[in-house]
Structure formats: C-alpha cells, structure tokens
C-alpha cells in the first residue's frame, strides 16, 4: 500500500486507473479495491481525485503564473468547465474565486479524509535517524501567524506574496518555520507560528508586519523528514518522547524549528524534504 501511495504521488499526470494501481500493488483488481478502501477509509478513485485536486488547489493559491485552464488540464480534466464544476462541488467556490480569496476552512474540511488516509502510513523513525549539528546564526525575516491553526494556509499565502514582492523567493532565500508553541497544549486564539526567510537585509516597517529576527547559533538534534510536511507532529513527538530521554542532552531555550528544503508541489509530496531542529544546550 505504501508503494501505491508513492506511485500516485510520483505519477499524478499518468494513468492511475484501477488496472494500473492494482498492478503496482501486485493484487487482483477486486482484492486491491477492497483492501485499499479497508486500509484508508476511502476508495482508490476518490483518493486519486483528491490528490489531483489538492495539487490543483495549491497551484491556484500559490502559483499565480499558471492559468485556470492549464491547472484544469494538469488535474486530469479535459475542459475547464468540468474542472470548475468539480472544484465548486468539493470546495464551495469556483477555481477563480478560490484563487482570489481561498476559503481555507472549507478546503481543510474537504481534504480531511485524504489527510486521514495519508496519516495512517507514517514513517517509523529510529534513534540512528537523529544527528547532532552545529546550526549557524541565521538572520531571518519573519511573518508571525497568531490564532487558529486552520488559518495557517492564509498566512503562508501572504508570506509567499511578500517574499516574491521583495525578491526573497524560496530559490534565493532559505525557508524556516519556528514552532513557538504546541498546538495540542495551546488554545487556538494563542497559537503562534513564525514563517521565515533567511536574509541579512534590513526589513523596514511594512503593512505585512514582517519583522527581523535571528535563529541563534547552537547545537541541534536534527531529524530529516521525507514526505508530508504540513503536519510535523509525528516526527516532533519522536524527538521529544523517544530520542531526548535517552540522549543525555538538555534542551536549549529556543523553540523547535524546521528548514523547508524542498517543497510540494514542486516535487511529489512523498519526496519533499524537511529538516526538523531541536535546539540543545
């Protein structure tokens, strides 16, 4: 089943019919269809639809260069009208309206079954996966998200727009996220997250409320996460619960943070790379 999920991630533009995917799984069509639904809680057809629609919605929200027609074809639809109908049915907005003002709450609800399915097959980390590195002092520009975690995609969208406007896109500036608090132990109104672009520039006062900060130099335990990176709770829990108690290390007074090395949908989701840093004394 993991081989099938990886195949879907890598081949969203190719034939993902029941015949093709049952061959990848080396199951009969009948057995594969039933086994997939039993394992993930949704049919293989719906999973593929959601995977393609998720990539399309990312392109609409964050990649403004592509037209709606191009995105529709990329999602496997023969005509933009068919794509628009399917998109509205799923998200309650037309693709054009979503591009202008995404309704992220409805978007997250629509992808709940897809996210749940992917969460059932998470990586199993070992103590040998963690390395100690000296992290260099890194000046950053920070846009802070404060409030309900469901609003994070909207903050990311604003941050991406700001980065492009000042010439600090992800191809020229390293990307970090600072996790100031644990969402499981913080009320939604007090949740705080920092979206960062590495830069030595002086950031003047601005309407986007981007400020200057510094990720300090120091030793860090580093866990490389390959695959889904929009929810890092599982690898973070491994660092705190499994690695730290027996490591002989002490935590430094700086929060957990990560570096986004590669991004979805620039690369297939199962190939995204995120380095998770746990600051140590």
PDB file of C-alpha atoms in Angstrom:
ATOM      1  CA  UNK A   1       0.000   0.000   0.000  1.00  0.00           C
ATOM      2  CA  UNK A   2       2.861   2.406   0.701  1.00  0.00           C
ATOM      3  CA  UNK A   3       4.260   1.573  -2.736  1.00  0.00           C
ATOM      4  CA  UNK A   4       0.894   2.515  -4.255  1.00  0.00           C
ATOM      5  CA  UNK A   5       0.746   5.845  -2.395  1.00  0.00           C
ATOM      6  CA  UNK A   6       4.292   6.669  -3.532  1.00  0.00           C
ATOM      7  CA  UNK A   7       3.398   5.735  -7.107  1.00  0.00           C
ATOM      8  CA  UNK A   8       0.358   8.029  -7.050  1.00  0.00           C
ATOM      9  CA  UNK A   9       2.462  10.923  -5.710  1.00  0.00           C
ATOM     10  CA  UNK A  10       5.042  10.489  -8.473  1.00  0.00           C
ATOM     11  CA  UNK A  11       2.612   9.879 -11.342  1.00  0.00           C
ATOM     12  CA  UNK A  12      -0.338  12.249 -10.867  1.00  0.00           C
ATOM     13  CA  UNK A  13      -0.169  13.065 -14.585  1.00  0.00           C
ATOM     14  CA  UNK A  14      -0.201   9.415 -15.688  1.00  0.00           C
ATOM     15  CA  UNK A  15      -2.644   6.531 -15.821  1.00  0.00           C
ATOM     16  CA  UNK A  16      -3.896   5.925 -12.272  1.00  0.00           C
ATOM     17  CA  UNK A  17      -6.737   3.592 -13.159  1.00  0.00           C
ATOM     18  CA  UNK A  18      -7.708   0.609 -11.013  1.00  0.00           C
ATOM     19  CA  UNK A  19      -5.922  -1.656 -13.520  1.00  0.00           C
ATOM     20  CA  UNK A  20      -2.687   0.319 -13.283  1.00  0.00           C
ATOM     21  CA  UNK A  21      -2.652   0.667  -9.498  1.00  0.00           C
ATOM     22  CA  UNK A  22      -3.621  -2.930  -8.750  1.00  0.00           C
ATOM     23  CA  UNK A  23      -0.632  -3.945 -10.894  1.00  0.00           C
ATOM     24  CA  UNK A  24       1.617  -1.699  -8.774  1.00  0.00           C
ATOM     25  CA  UNK A  25       0.227  -3.374  -5.656  1.00  0.00           C
ATOM     26  CA  UNK A  26       0.535  -6.849  -7.223  1.00  0.00           C
ATOM     27  CA  UNK A  27      -3.062  -7.597  -6.194  1.00  0.00           C
ATOM     28  CA  UNK A  28      -6.074  -8.586  -8.245  1.00  0.00           C
ATOM     29  CA  UNK A  29      -8.314  -5.604  -9.069  1.00  0.00           C
ATOM     30  CA  UNK A  30     -11.119  -6.864  -6.843  1.00  0.00           C
ATOM     31  CA  UNK A  31      -8.851  -7.591  -3.882  1.00  0.00           C
ATOM     32  CA  UNK A  32      -6.894  -4.353  -4.262  1.00  0.00           C
ATOM     33  CA  UNK A  33     -10.031  -2.177  -4.436  1.00  0.00           C
ATOM     34  CA  UNK A  34     -11.435  -3.683  -1.250  1.00  0.00           C
ATOM     35  CA  UNK A  35      -8.093  -3.725   0.572  1.00  0.00           C
ATOM     36  CA  UNK A  36      -7.351  -0.078  -0.233  1.00  0.00           C
ATOM     37  CA  UNK A  37     -10.761   1.077   0.998  1.00  0.00           C
ATOM     38  CA  UNK A  38     -10.423  -1.011   4.161  1.00  0.00           C
ATOM     39  CA  UNK A  39      -6.924   0.354   4.847  1.00  0.00           C
ATOM     40  CA  UNK A  40      -7.501   4.032   4.126  1.00  0.00           C
ATOM     41  CA  UNK A  41     -11.222   4.589   4.593  1.00  0.00           C
ATOM     42  CA  UNK A  42     -11.923   5.832   1.061  1.00  0.00           C
ATOM     43  CA  UNK A  43     -11.936   4.341  -2.422  1.00  0.00           C
ATOM     44  CA  UNK A  44      -8.885   4.429  -4.665  1.00  0.00           C
ATOM     45  CA  UNK A  45     -10.833   6.521  -7.202  1.00  0.00           C
ATOM     46  CA  UNK A  46     -11.672   9.166  -4.605  1.00  0.00           C
ATOM     47  CA  UNK A  47      -8.120   9.170  -3.251  1.00  0.00           C
ATOM     48  CA  UNK A  48      -6.686   9.863  -6.723  1.00  0.00           C
ATOM     49  CA  UNK A  49      -9.296  12.582  -7.332  1.00  0.00           C
ATOM     50  CA  UNK A  50      -8.389  14.293  -4.059  1.00  0.00           C
ATOM     51  CA  UNK A  51      -4.648  14.000  -4.730  1.00  0.00           C
ATOM     52  CA  UNK A  52      -5.041  15.707  -8.106  1.00  0.00           C
ATOM     53  CA  UNK A  53      -7.450  18.317  -6.757  1.00  0.00           C
ATOM     54  CA  UNK A  54      -5.110  19.087  -3.866  1.00  0.00           C
ATOM     55  CA  UNK A  55      -2.253  19.804  -6.236  1.00  0.00           C
ATOM     56  CA  UNK A  56      -4.575  21.945  -8.366  1.00  0.00           C
ATOM     57  CA  UNK A  57      -5.670  23.984  -5.339  1.00  0.00           C
ATOM     58  CA  UNK A  58      -2.037  24.580  -4.370  1.00  0.00           C
ATOM     59  CA  UNK A  59      -1.302  25.846  -7.859  1.00  0.00           C
ATOM     60  CA  UNK A  60      -4.325  28.151  -7.710  1.00  0.00           C
ATOM     61  CA  UNK A  61      -3.411  29.581  -4.319  1.00  0.00           C
ATOM     62  CA  UNK A  62       0.368  29.833  -4.574  1.00  0.00           C
ATOM     63  CA  UNK A  63       1.410  29.644  -8.241  1.00  0.00           C
ATOM     64  CA  UNK A  64      -0.255  32.575  -9.934  1.00  0.00           C
ATOM     65  CA  UNK A  65       1.609  32.170 -13.247  1.00  0.00           C
ATOM     66  CA  UNK A  66      -0.497  29.185 -14.365  1.00  0.00           C
ATOM     67  CA  UNK A  67      -3.940  29.820 -15.879  1.00  0.00           C
ATOM     68  CA  UNK A  68      -7.071  28.068 -14.607  1.00  0.00           C
ATOM     69  CA  UNK A  69      -7.244  26.173 -17.915  1.00  0.00           C
ATOM     70  CA  UNK A  70      -3.671  24.929 -17.510  1.00  0.00           C
ATOM     71  CA  UNK A  71      -4.393  23.863 -13.938  1.00  0.00           C
ATOM     72  CA  UNK A  72      -7.587  22.072 -15.036  1.00  0.00           C
ATOM     73  CA  UNK A  73      -5.700  20.074 -17.671  1.00  0.00           C
ATOM     74  CA  UNK A  74      -2.955  19.339 -15.155  1.00  0.00           C
ATOM     75  CA  UNK A  75      -5.603  17.918 -12.797  1.00  0.00           C
ATOM     76  CA  UNK A  76      -6.762  15.462 -15.479  1.00  0.00           C
ATOM     77  CA  UNK A  77      -9.862  17.319 -16.721  1.00  0.00           C
ATOM     78  CA  UNK A  78     -10.460  17.654 -20.436  1.00  0.00           C
ATOM     79  CA  UNK A  79     -12.179  21.036 -20.150  1.00  0.00           C
ATOM     80  CA  UNK A  80     -12.047  23.887 -17.625  1.00  0.00           C
ATOM     81  CA  UNK A  81     -15.847  23.788 -17.205  1.00  0.00           C
ATOM     82  CA  UNK A  82     -15.730  20.221 -15.892  1.00  0.00           C
ATOM     83  CA  UNK A  83     -12.896  21.165 -13.539  1.00  0.00           C
ATOM     84  CA  UNK A  84     -14.816  24.223 -12.323  1.00  0.00           C
ATOM     85  CA  UNK A  85     -17.921  22.134 -11.550  1.00  0.00           C
ATOM     86  CA  UNK A  86     -15.913  19.512  -9.655  1.00  0.00           C
ATOM     87  CA  UNK A  87     -13.968  22.177  -7.780  1.00  0.00           C
ATOM     88  CA  UNK A  88     -17.107  24.080  -6.754  1.00  0.00           C
ATOM     89  CA  UNK A  89     -18.789  20.872  -5.633  1.00  0.00           C
ATOM     90  CA  UNK A  90     -15.779  19.994  -3.483  1.00  0.00           C
ATOM     91  CA  UNK A  91     -14.909  23.426  -2.047  1.00  0.00           C
ATOM     92  CA  UNK A  92     -17.979  25.624  -2.497  1.00  0.00           C
ATOM     93  CA  UNK A  93     -16.008  28.095  -4.648  1.00  0.00           C
ATOM     94  CA  UNK A  94     -15.109  28.379  -8.289  1.00  0.00           C
ATOM     95  CA  UNK A  95     -11.402  27.998  -9.108  1.00  0.00           C
ATOM     96  CA  UNK A  96     -11.250  31.722  -9.924  1.00  0.00           C
ATOM     97  CA  UNK A  97     -12.858  32.724  -6.615  1.00  0.00           C
ATOM     98  CA  UNK A  98     -10.588  30.338  -4.700  1.00  0.00           C
ATOM     99  CA  UNK A  99      -7.549  31.902  -6.360  1.00  0.00           C
ATOM    100  CA  UNK A 100      -8.696  35.372  -5.265  1.00  0.00           C
ATOM    101  CA  UNK A 101      -9.903  34.596  -1.720  1.00  0.00           C
ATOM    102  CA  UNK A 102      -9.491  30.949  -0.651  1.00  0.00           C
ATOM    103  CA  UNK A 103     -11.939  29.585   1.910  1.00  0.00           C
ATOM    104  CA  UNK A 104      -9.351  27.588   3.851  1.00  0.00           C
ATOM    105  CA  UNK A 105     -11.763  26.225   6.438  1.00  0.00           C
ATOM    106  CA  UNK A 106     -13.867  24.510   3.768  1.00  0.00           C
ATOM    107  CA  UNK A 107     -10.681  23.421   1.992  1.00  0.00           C
ATOM    108  CA  UNK A 108      -9.350  21.711   5.117  1.00  0.00           C
ATOM    109  CA  UNK A 109     -12.701  20.011   5.738  1.00  0.00           C
ATOM    110  CA  UNK A 110     -12.842  18.718   2.164  1.00  0.00           C
ATOM    111  CA  UNK A 111      -9.390  17.169   2.446  1.00  0.00           C
ATOM    112  CA  UNK A 112      -9.978  15.645   5.870  1.00  0.00           C
ATOM    113  CA  UNK A 113     -10.458  12.081   4.527  1.00  0.00           C
ATOM    114  CA  UNK A 114      -7.365  12.428   2.312  1.00  0.00           C
ATOM    115  CA  UNK A 115      -5.202  13.695   5.180  1.00  0.00           C
ATOM    116  CA  UNK A 116      -6.507  10.941   7.461  1.00  0.00           C
ATOM    117  CA  UNK A 117      -5.650   8.327   4.822  1.00  0.00           C
ATOM    118  CA  UNK A 118      -2.079   9.572   4.469  1.00  0.00           C
ATOM    119  CA  UNK A 119      -1.641   9.784   8.238  1.00  0.00           C
ATOM    120  CA  UNK A 120      -2.266   6.058   8.582  1.00  0.00           C
ATOM    121  CA  UNK A 121       1.077   5.319   6.939  1.00  0.00           C
ATOM    122  CA  UNK A 122       3.650   7.495   8.693  1.00  0.00           C
ATOM    123  CA  UNK A 123       7.398   6.943   8.724  1.00  0.00           C
ATOM    124  CA  UNK A 124       8.874   4.904  11.552  1.00  0.00           C
ATOM    125  CA  UNK A 125      11.950   6.728  12.840  1.00  0.00           C
ATOM    126  CA  UNK A 126      14.875   5.194  14.705  1.00  0.00           C
ATOM    127  CA  UNK A 127      17.406   6.746  17.076  1.00  0.00           C
ATOM    128  CA  UNK A 128      20.019   6.459  14.324  1.00  0.00           C
ATOM    129  CA  UNK A 129      17.977   8.864  12.172  1.00  0.00           C
ATOM    130  CA  UNK A 130      18.855  11.742  14.537  1.00  0.00           C
ATOM    131  CA  UNK A 131      22.171  13.585  14.130  1.00  0.00           C
ATOM    132  CA  UNK A 132      23.727  16.436  16.128  1.00  0.00           C
ATOM    133  CA  UNK A 133      24.659  19.515  14.094  1.00  0.00           C
ATOM    134  CA  UNK A 134      26.004  22.975  14.842  1.00  0.00           C
ATOM    135  CA  UNK A 135      23.479  25.366  13.376  1.00  0.00           C
ATOM    136  CA  UNK A 136      24.910  28.755  12.286  1.00  0.00           C
ATOM    137  CA  UNK A 137      23.360  32.016  13.451  1.00  0.00           C
ATOM    138  CA  UNK A 138      20.817  32.855  10.737  1.00  0.00           C
ATOM    139  CA  UNK A 139      19.144  36.280  10.390  1.00  0.00           C
ATOM    140  CA  UNK A 140      15.599  35.924   9.107  1.00  0.00           C
ATOM    141  CA  UNK A 141      12.573  37.935   8.058  1.00  0.00           C
ATOM    142  CA  UNK A 142       9.550  36.646   9.978  1.00  0.00           C
ATOM    143  CA  UNK A 143       5.811  36.784   9.378  1.00  0.00           C
ATOM    144  CA  UNK A 144       4.019  35.588  12.521  1.00  0.00           C
ATOM    145  CA  UNK A 145       0.776  33.649  12.413  1.00  0.00           C
ATOM    146  CA  UNK A 146      -1.274  34.225  15.569  1.00  0.00           C
ATOM    147  CA  UNK A 147      -4.583  32.451  16.042  1.00  0.00           C
ATOM    148  CA  UNK A 148      -6.407  29.342  14.897  1.00  0.00           C
ATOM    149  CA  UNK A 149      -4.041  26.851  13.154  1.00  0.00           C
ATOM    150  CA  UNK A 150      -6.697  26.432  10.455  1.00  0.00           C
ATOM    151  CA  UNK A 151      -5.724  29.905   9.260  1.00  0.00           C
ATOM    152  CA  UNK A 152      -2.091  28.948   8.595  1.00  0.00           C
ATOM    153  CA  UNK A 153      -2.596  28.428   4.822  1.00  0.00           C
ATOM    154  CA  UNK A 154      -3.816  32.009   4.528  1.00  0.00           C
ATOM    155  CA  UNK A 155      -0.732  33.295   6.360  1.00  0.00           C
ATOM    156  CA  UNK A 156       1.505  31.173   4.124  1.00  0.00           C
ATOM    157  CA  UNK A 157      -0.167  32.679   1.071  1.00  0.00           C
ATOM    158  CA  UNK A 158       0.508  36.222   2.355  1.00  0.00           C
ATOM    159  CA  UNK A 159       4.097  35.308   3.203  1.00  0.00           C
ATOM    160  CA  UNK A 160       4.717  33.843  -0.261  1.00  0.00           C
ATOM    161  CA  UNK A 161       3.307  37.018  -1.853  1.00  0.00           C
ATOM    162  CA  UNK A 162       5.527  39.218   0.328  1.00  0.00           C
ATOM    163  CA  UNK A 163       8.649  37.166  -0.426  1.00  0.00           C
ATOM    164  CA  UNK A 164       8.108  37.475  -4.136  1.00  0.00           C
ATOM    165  CA  UNK A 165       7.450  41.207  -3.901  1.00  0.00           C
ATOM    166  CA  UNK A 166      10.825  41.849  -2.218  1.00  0.00           C
ATOM    167  CA  UNK A 167      12.888  39.334  -4.179  1.00  0.00           C
ATOM    168  CA  UNK A 168      13.296  36.793  -1.379  1.00  0.00           C
ATOM    169  CA  UNK A 169      11.643  33.812  -3.058  1.00  0.00           C
ATOM    170  CA  UNK A 170      12.434  30.277  -1.963  1.00  0.00           C
ATOM    171  CA  UNK A 171      15.008  29.832  -4.748  1.00  0.00           C
ATOM    172  CA  UNK A 172      17.203  32.622  -3.350  1.00  0.00           C
ATOM    173  CA  UNK A 173      16.433  32.506   0.391  1.00  0.00           C
ATOM    174  CA  UNK A 174      16.298  29.504   2.744  1.00  0.00           C
ATOM    175  CA  UNK A 175      12.893  28.866   4.313  1.00  0.00           C
ATOM    176  CA  UNK A 176      12.318  28.141   8.002  1.00  0.00           C
ATOM    177  CA  UNK A 177       9.330  27.678  10.306  1.00  0.00           C
ATOM    178  CA  UNK A 178       9.577  28.370  14.039  1.00  0.00           C
ATOM    179  CA  UNK A 179       7.107  26.459  16.241  1.00  0.00           C
ATOM    180  CA  UNK A 180       6.642  28.764  19.210  1.00  0.00           C
ATOM    181  CA  UNK A 181       4.071  26.524  20.916  1.00  0.00           C
ATOM    182  CA  UNK A 182       2.486  23.080  20.868  1.00  0.00           C
ATOM    183  CA  UNK A 183      -0.982  23.208  19.234  1.00  0.00           C
ATOM    184  CA  UNK A 184      -2.158  20.371  21.473  1.00  0.00           C
ATOM    185  CA  UNK A 185      -1.448  22.429  24.614  1.00  0.00           C
ATOM    186  CA  UNK A 186      -2.295  25.910  23.335  1.00  0.00           C
ATOM    187  CA  UNK A 187      -5.719  27.434  22.827  1.00  0.00           C
ATOM    188  CA  UNK A 188      -6.440  28.297  19.161  1.00  0.00           C
ATOM    189  CA  UNK A 189      -6.527  32.014  19.968  1.00  0.00           C
ATOM    190  CA  UNK A 190      -2.987  31.878  21.432  1.00  0.00           C
ATOM    191  CA  UNK A 191      -1.381  29.609  18.840  1.00  0.00           C
ATOM    192  CA  UNK A 192       1.743  31.193  17.294  1.00  0.00           C
ATOM    193  CA  UNK A 193       3.953  30.189  14.386  1.00  0.00           C
ATOM    194  CA  UNK A 194       6.790  32.006  12.596  1.00  0.00           C
ATOM    195  CA  UNK A 195       7.273  31.811   8.811  1.00  0.00           C
ATOM    196  CA  UNK A 196      10.846  32.820   7.985  1.00  0.00           C
ATOM    197  CA  UNK A 197      13.026  33.677   5.006  1.00  0.00           C
ATOM    198  CA  UNK A 198      16.767  33.858   5.637  1.00  0.00           C
ATOM    199  CA  UNK A 199      18.153  37.311   4.832  1.00  0.00           C
ATOM    200  CA  UNK A 200      20.725  39.805   6.075  1.00  0.00           C
ATOM    201  CA  UNK A 201      18.680  42.711   4.688  1.00  0.00           C
ATOM    202  CA  UNK A 202      17.228  45.356   6.932  1.00  0.00           C
ATOM    203  CA  UNK A 203      13.453  44.931   6.941  1.00  0.00           C
ATOM    204  CA  UNK A 204      11.766  48.335   7.130  1.00  0.00           C
ATOM    205  CA  UNK A 205       8.324  48.767   8.740  1.00  0.00           C
ATOM    206  CA  UNK A 206       5.703  47.335   6.384  1.00  0.00           C
ATOM    207  CA  UNK A 207       1.968  46.674   6.129  1.00  0.00           C
ATOM    208  CA  UNK A 208       2.568  42.883   6.068  1.00  0.00           C
ATOM    209  CA  UNK A 209       4.013  43.001   9.599  1.00  0.00           C
ATOM    210  CA  UNK A 210       7.175  41.204   8.585  1.00  0.00           C
ATOM    211  CA  UNK A 211       9.921  41.777  11.160  1.00  0.00           C
ATOM    212  CA  UNK A 212      13.560  40.878  11.646  1.00  0.00           C
ATOM    213  CA  UNK A 213      14.724  38.103  13.943  1.00  0.00           C
ATOM    214  CA  UNK A 214      17.600  35.709  14.426  1.00  0.00           C
ATOM    215  CA  UNK A 215      17.674  31.929  14.679  1.00  0.00           C
ATOM    216  CA  UNK A 216      20.632  31.658  17.061  1.00  0.00           C
ATOM    217  CA  UNK A 217      23.763  29.617  16.610  1.00  0.00           C
ATOM    218  CA  UNK A 218      23.911  26.400  18.597  1.00  0.00           C
ATOM    219  CA  UNK A 219      23.855  22.642  18.732  1.00  0.00           C
ATOM    220  CA  UNK A 220      20.710  20.956  17.475  1.00  0.00           C
ATOM    221  CA  UNK A 221      19.360  17.449  17.164  1.00  0.00           C
ATOM    222  CA  UNK A 222      18.260  17.128  13.551  1.00  0.00           C
ATOM    223  CA  UNK A 223      15.710  14.693  12.115  1.00  0.00           C
ATOM    224  CA  UNK A 224      15.230  14.662   8.357  1.00  0.00           C
ATOM    225  CA  UNK A 225      11.582  14.200   7.371  1.00  0.00           C
ATOM    226  CA  UNK A 226      10.915  12.802   3.905  1.00  0.00           C
ATOM    227  CA  UNK A 227       7.339  13.200   2.717  1.00  0.00           C
ATOM    228  CA  UNK A 228       4.330  15.078   4.025  1.00  0.00           C
ATOM    229  CA  UNK A 229       5.491  18.177   5.887  1.00  0.00           C
ATOM    230  CA  UNK A 230       2.321  20.192   6.609  1.00  0.00           C
ATOM    231  CA  UNK A 231       1.916  18.295   9.905  1.00  0.00           C
ATOM    232  CA  UNK A 232       5.183  17.546  11.736  1.00  0.00           C
ATOM    233  CA  UNK A 233       3.613  16.369  14.981  1.00  0.00           C
ATOM    234  CA  UNK A 234       4.684  12.732  14.480  1.00  0.00           C
ATOM    235  CA  UNK A 235       8.440  13.397  13.958  1.00  0.00           C
ATOM    236  CA  UNK A 236       8.422  16.123  16.644  1.00  0.00           C
ATOM    237  CA  UNK A 237       6.870  13.696  19.126  1.00  0.00           C
ATOM    238  CA  UNK A 238       9.559  11.145  18.236  1.00  0.00           C
ATOM    239  CA  UNK A 239      12.306  13.663  19.049  1.00  0.00           C
ATOM    240  CA  UNK A 240      10.804  14.658  22.399  1.00  0.00           C
ATOM    241  CA  UNK A 241       9.422  11.311  23.543  1.00  0.00           C
ATOM    242  CA  UNK A 242      11.757   8.710  22.043  1.00  0.00           C
ATOM    243  CA  UNK A 243      15.110  10.361  21.328  1.00  0.00           C
ATOM    244  CA  UNK A 244      15.591  13.023  24.031  1.00  0.00           C
ATOM    245  CA  UNK A 245      15.104  10.965  27.255  1.00  0.00           C
ATOM    246  CA  UNK A 246      17.973   8.576  26.469  1.00  0.00           C
ATOM    247  CA  UNK A 247      20.229  11.030  24.669  1.00  0.00           C
ATOM    248  CA  UNK A 248      21.857  12.639  27.715  1.00  0.00           C
ATOM    249  CA  UNK A 249      21.127  16.043  26.123  1.00  0.00           C
ATOM    250  CA  UNK A 250      19.350  19.092  27.558  1.00  0.00           C
ATOM    251  CA  UNK A 251      17.045  21.446  25.711  1.00  0.00           C
ATOM    252  CA  UNK A 252      18.143  24.990  24.939  1.00  0.00           C
ATOM    253  CA  UNK A 253      15.833  27.977  25.452  1.00  0.00           C
ATOM    254  CA  UNK A 254      14.750  28.254  21.825  1.00  0.00           C
ATOM    255  CA  UNK A 255      11.725  26.576  20.254  1.00  0.00           C
ATOM    256  CA  UNK A 256      11.644  23.703  17.811  1.00  0.00           C
ATOM    257  CA  UNK A 257      12.091  24.859  14.215  1.00  0.00           C
ATOM    258  CA  UNK A 258      12.462  23.385  10.758  1.00  0.00           C
ATOM    259  CA  UNK A 259      14.019  24.161   7.403  1.00  0.00           C
ATOM    260  CA  UNK A 260      11.913  23.501   4.321  1.00  0.00           C
ATOM    261  CA  UNK A 261      14.499  22.034   1.932  1.00  0.00           C
ATOM    262  CA  UNK A 262      12.170  21.083  -0.927  1.00  0.00           C
ATOM    263  CA  UNK A 263       8.508  21.926  -1.433  1.00  0.00           C
ATOM    264  CA  UNK A 264       5.268  20.329  -2.586  1.00  0.00           C
ATOM    265  CA  UNK A 265       4.069  20.610  -5.345  1.00  0.00           C
ATOM    266  CA  UNK A 266       7.497  21.495  -6.808  1.00  0.00           C
ATOM    267  CA  UNK A 267       8.359  17.865  -6.083  1.00  0.00           C
ATOM    268  CA  UNK A 268       5.971  14.950  -5.402  1.00  0.00           C
ATOM    269  CA  UNK A 269       4.716  15.043  -1.836  1.00  0.00           C
ATOM    270  CA  UNK A 270       6.453  11.801  -0.877  1.00  0.00           C
ATOM    271  CA  UNK A 271       9.785  13.358  -1.937  1.00  0.00           C
ATOM    272  CA  UNK A 272       9.600  16.641  -0.021  1.00  0.00           C
ATOM    273  CA  UNK A 273      12.483  17.173   2.418  1.00  0.00           C
ATOM    274  CA  UNK A 274      12.174  18.962   5.768  1.00  0.00           C
ATOM    275  CA  UNK A 275      14.887  19.128   8.439  1.00  0.00           C
ATOM    276  CA  UNK A 276      13.464  19.346  11.973  1.00  0.00           C
ATOM    277  CA  UNK A 277      15.770  21.033  14.534  1.00  0.00           C
ATOM    278  CA  UNK A 278      15.567  20.515  18.295  1.00  0.00           C
ATOM    279  CA  UNK A 279      17.882  23.136  19.950  1.00  0.00           C
ATOM    280  CA  UNK A 280      20.255  21.692  22.589  1.00  0.00           C
ATOM    281  CA  UNK A 281      22.495  23.170  25.293  1.00  0.00           C
TER     282      UNK A 281
END
